[in-house]
Tab-separated table of C-alpha atoms in Angstrom:
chain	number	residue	atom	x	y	z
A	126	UNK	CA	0.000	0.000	0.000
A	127	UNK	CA	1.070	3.051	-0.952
A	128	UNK	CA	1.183	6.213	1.836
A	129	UNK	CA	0.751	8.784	-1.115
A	130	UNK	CA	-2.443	7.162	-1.718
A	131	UNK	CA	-3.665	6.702	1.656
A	132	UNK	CA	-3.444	10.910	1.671
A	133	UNK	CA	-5.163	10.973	-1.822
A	134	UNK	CA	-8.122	9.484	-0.619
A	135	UNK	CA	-8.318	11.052	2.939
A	136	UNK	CA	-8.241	14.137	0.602
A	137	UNK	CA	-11.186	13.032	-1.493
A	138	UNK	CA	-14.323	14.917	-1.066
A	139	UNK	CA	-16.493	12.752	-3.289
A	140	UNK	CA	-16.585	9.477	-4.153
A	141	UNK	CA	-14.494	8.399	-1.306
A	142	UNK	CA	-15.740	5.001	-0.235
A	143	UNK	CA	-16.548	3.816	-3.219
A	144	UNK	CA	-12.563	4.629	-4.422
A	145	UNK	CA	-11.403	3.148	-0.916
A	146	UNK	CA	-13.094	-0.068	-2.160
A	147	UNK	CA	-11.639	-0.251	-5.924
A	148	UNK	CA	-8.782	0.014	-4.129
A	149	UNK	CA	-8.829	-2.779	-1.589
A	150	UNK	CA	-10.631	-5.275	-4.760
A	151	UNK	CA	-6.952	-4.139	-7.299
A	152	UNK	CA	-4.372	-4.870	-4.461
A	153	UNK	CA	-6.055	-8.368	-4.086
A	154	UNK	CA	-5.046	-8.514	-7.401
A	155	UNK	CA	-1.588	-8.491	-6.724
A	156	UNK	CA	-0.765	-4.959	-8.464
A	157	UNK	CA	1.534	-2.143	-7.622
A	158	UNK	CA	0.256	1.202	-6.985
A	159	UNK	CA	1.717	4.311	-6.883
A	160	UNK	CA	0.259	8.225	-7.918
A	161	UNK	CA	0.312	9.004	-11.656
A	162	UNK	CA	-0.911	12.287	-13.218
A	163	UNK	CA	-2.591	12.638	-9.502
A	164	UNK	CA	-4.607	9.251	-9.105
A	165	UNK	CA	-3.825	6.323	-7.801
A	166	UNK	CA	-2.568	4.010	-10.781
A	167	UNK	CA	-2.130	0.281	-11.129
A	168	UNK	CA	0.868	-1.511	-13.141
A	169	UNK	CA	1.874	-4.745	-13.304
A	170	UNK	CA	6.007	-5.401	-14.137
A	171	UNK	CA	5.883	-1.626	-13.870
A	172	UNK	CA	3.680	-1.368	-16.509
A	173	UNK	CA	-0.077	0.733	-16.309
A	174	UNK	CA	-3.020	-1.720	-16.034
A	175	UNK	CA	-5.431	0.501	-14.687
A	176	UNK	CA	-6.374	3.935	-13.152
A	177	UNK	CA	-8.878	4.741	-10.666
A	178	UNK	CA	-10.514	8.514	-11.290
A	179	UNK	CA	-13.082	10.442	-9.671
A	180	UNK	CA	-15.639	12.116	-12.181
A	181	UNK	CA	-18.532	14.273	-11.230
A	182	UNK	CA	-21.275	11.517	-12.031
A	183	UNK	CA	-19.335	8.716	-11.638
A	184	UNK	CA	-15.958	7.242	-10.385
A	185	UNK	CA	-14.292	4.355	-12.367
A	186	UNK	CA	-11.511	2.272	-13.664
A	187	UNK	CA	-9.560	2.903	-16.254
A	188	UNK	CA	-8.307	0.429	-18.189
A	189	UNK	CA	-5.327	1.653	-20.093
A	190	UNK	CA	-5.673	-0.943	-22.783
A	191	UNK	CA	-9.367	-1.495	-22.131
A	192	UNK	CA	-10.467	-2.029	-26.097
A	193	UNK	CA	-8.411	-5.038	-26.151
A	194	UNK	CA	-10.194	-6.556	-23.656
A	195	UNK	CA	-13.134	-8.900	-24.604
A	196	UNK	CA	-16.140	-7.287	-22.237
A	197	UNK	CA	-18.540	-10.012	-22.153
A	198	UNK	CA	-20.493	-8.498	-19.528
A	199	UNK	CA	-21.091	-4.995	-21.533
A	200	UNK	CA	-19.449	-2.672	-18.766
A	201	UNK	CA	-16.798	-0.350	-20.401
A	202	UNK	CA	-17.577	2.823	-22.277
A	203	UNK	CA	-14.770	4.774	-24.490
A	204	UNK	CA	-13.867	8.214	-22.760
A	205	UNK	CA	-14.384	10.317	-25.898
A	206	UNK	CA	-15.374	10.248	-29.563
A	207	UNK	CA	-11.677	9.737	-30.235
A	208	UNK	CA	-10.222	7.742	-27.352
A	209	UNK	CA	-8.288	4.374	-29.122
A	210	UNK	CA	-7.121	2.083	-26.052
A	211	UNK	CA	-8.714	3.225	-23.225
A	212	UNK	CA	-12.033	1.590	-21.720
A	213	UNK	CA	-13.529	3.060	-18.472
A	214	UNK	CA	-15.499	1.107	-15.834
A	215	UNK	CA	-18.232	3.501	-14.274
A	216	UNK	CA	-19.971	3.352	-10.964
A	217	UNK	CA	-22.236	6.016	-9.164
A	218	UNK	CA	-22.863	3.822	-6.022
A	219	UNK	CA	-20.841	1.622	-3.930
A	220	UNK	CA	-23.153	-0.925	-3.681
A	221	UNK	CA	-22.381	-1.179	-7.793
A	222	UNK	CA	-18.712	-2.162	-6.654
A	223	UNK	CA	-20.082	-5.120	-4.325
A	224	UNK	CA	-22.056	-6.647	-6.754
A	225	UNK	CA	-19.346	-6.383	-9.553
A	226	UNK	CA	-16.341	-7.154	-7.342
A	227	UNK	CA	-16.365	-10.853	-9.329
A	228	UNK	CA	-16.385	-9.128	-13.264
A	229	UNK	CA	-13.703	-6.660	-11.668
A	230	UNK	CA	-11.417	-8.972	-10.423
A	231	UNK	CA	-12.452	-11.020	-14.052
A	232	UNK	CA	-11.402	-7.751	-16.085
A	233	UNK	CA	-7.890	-7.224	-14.184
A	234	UNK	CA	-7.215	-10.485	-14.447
A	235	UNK	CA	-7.608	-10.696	-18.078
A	236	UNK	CA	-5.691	-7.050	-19.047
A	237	UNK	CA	-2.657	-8.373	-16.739
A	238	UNK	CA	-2.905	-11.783	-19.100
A	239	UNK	CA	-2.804	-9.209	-21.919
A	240	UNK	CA	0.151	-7.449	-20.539
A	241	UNK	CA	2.103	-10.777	-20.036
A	242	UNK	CA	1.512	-11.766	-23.210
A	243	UNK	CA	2.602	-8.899	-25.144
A	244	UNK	CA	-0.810	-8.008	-26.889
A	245	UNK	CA	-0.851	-4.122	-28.158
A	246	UNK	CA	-3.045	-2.247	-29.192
A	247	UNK	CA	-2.715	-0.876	-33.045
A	248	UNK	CA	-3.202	3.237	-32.479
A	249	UNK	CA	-4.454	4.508	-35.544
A	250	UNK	CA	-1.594	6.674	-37.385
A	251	UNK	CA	-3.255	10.023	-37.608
A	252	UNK	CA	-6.600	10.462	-36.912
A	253	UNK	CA	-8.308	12.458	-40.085
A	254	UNK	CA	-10.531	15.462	-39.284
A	255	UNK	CA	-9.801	16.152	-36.051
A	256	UNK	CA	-9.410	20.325	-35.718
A	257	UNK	CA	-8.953	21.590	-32.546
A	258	UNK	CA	-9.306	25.245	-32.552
A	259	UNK	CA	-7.641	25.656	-29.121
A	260	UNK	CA	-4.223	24.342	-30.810
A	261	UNK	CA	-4.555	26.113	-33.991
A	262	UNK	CA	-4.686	29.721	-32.308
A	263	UNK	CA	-1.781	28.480	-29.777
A	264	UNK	CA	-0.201	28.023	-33.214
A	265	UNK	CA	-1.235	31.141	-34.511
A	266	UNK	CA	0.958	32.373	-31.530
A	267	UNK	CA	3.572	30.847	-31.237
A	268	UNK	CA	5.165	29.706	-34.779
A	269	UNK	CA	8.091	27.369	-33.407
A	270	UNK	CA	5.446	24.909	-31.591
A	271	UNK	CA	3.373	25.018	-34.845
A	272	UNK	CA	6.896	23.556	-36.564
A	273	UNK	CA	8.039	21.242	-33.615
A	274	UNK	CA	4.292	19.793	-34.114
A	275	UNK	CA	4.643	19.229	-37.642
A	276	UNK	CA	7.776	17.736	-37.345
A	277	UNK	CA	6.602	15.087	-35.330
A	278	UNK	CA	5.622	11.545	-36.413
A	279	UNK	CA	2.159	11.027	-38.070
A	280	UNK	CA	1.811	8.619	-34.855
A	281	UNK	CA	2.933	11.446	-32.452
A	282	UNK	CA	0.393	13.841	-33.964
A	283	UNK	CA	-2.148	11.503	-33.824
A	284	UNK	CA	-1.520	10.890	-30.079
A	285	UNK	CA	-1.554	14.871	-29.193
A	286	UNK	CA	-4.934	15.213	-31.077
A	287	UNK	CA	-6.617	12.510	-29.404
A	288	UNK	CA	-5.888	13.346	-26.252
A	289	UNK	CA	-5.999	17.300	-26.712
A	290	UNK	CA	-9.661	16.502	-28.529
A	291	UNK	CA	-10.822	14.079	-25.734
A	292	UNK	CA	-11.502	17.329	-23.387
A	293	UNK	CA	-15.137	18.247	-23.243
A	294	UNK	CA	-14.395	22.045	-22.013
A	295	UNK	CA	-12.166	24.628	-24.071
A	296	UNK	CA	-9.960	25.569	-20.639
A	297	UNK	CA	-9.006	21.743	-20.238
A	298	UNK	CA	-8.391	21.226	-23.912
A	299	UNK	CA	-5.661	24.753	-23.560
A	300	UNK	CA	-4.453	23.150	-20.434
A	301	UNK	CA	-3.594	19.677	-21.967
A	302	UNK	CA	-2.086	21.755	-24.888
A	303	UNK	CA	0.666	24.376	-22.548
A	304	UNK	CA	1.327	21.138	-20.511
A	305	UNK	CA	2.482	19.262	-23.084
A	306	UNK	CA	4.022	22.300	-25.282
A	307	UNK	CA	7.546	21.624	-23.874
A	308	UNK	CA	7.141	17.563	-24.981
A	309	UNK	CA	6.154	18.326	-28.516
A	310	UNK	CA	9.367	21.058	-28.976
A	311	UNK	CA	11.854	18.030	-27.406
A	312	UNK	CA	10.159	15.913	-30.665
A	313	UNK	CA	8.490	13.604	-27.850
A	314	UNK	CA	5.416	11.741	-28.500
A	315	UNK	CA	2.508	12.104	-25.623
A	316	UNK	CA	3.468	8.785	-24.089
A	317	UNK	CA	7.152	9.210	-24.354
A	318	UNK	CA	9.120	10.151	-21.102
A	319	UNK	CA	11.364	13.313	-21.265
A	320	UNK	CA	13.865	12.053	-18.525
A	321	UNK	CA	14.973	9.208	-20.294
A	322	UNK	CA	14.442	6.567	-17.660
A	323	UNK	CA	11.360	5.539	-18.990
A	324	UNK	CA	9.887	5.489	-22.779
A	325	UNK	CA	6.639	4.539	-21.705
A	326	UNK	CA	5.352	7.074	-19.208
A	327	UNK	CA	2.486	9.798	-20.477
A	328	UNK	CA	3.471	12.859	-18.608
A	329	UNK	CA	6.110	12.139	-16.800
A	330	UNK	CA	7.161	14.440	-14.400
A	331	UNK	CA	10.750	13.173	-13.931
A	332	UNK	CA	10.214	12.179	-10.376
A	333	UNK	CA	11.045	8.353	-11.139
A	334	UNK	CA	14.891	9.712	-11.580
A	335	UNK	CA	14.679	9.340	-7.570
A	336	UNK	CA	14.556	5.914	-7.618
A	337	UNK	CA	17.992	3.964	-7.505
């Protein structure tokens, strides 16, 4: 158990018990947790198997590689109109959680199989048609992102727009955009690590170089 996470959720206004419980049903299933991007995260052989995030309407799982998965029982929904990999698993009510803590346990069990035996998921090159005003006038501004962008990989690109376009509100979508300015002039791809420690870490914020 992780102390970080232990503060996360003593923090947590909403949504509390029923995160306290997802919690409890993933380290039965024998994963690592630790904080990413502010939420407690899953990984098996140090690699991300699942998320858990607190929405307003709903808390979940988040299954990084969640469209590979088979979902017999009809339970995960796609983020946004352009997420690729990721599947979430909603609840509004803890009393969902106790019912489902069988098909949870199922899922995890089957995207750590997945992980083990080196199953990925195909991301689609570049995604066609997807304008994002909110990048175009950061462009407009500032001509050397607008080139460090367009030098990037057709894969790379793809990756920004999806995740820039998967924001519902304007001020997230700008957010997601400065955050990641600095990754797109180094010619890094959104899940691409800028310390060099790791090349499979969205976001990183270098504070794996602690480790020894």
């Amino acid at each position: 158990m992780n102390p970080e996470i232990d503060i996360y959720l003593s923090k947590s206004k909403k949504w509390q018990n029923e995160m306290m419980l997802l919690r409890a049903i993933l380290l039965e299933c024998q994963l690592e947790e630790a904080l990413k991007w502010g939420k407690p995260c899953y990984t098996y052989n140090n690699t991300n198997i699942v998320i858990i995030q607190s929405f307003k309407d709903h808390c979940d799982l988040g299954f990084f590689n969640g469209a590979l998965l088979k979902d017999t029982n009809k339970v995960l929904t796609k983020a946004g109109e352009h997420t690729q990999s990721g599947r979430q698993f909603r609840f509004s009510d803890i009393s969902e959680i106790q019912k489902m803590k069988r098909i949870i346990k199922s899922y995890v069990k089957e995207a750590i199989q997945l992980e083990v035996s080196g199953l990925k998921f195909e991301q689609i090159e570049k995604p066609e048609n997807i304008i994002i005003t909110e990048l175009q006038d950061v462009f407009k501004k500032n001509a050397p992102l607008k080139k460090a962008f367009e030098a990037l990989t057709p894969g790379r690109q793809g990756g920004y727009l999806i995740y820039f376009s998967a924001a519902k509100q304007s001020e997230t979508r700008l957010s997601r955009i400065n955050n990641n300015a600095s990754k797109i002039m180094c010619g890094k791809g959104i899940n691409d690590c800028t310390c060099g420690l790791s090349k499979r870490m969205p976001n990183c914020d270098g504070s794996h170089k602690q480790k020894k």
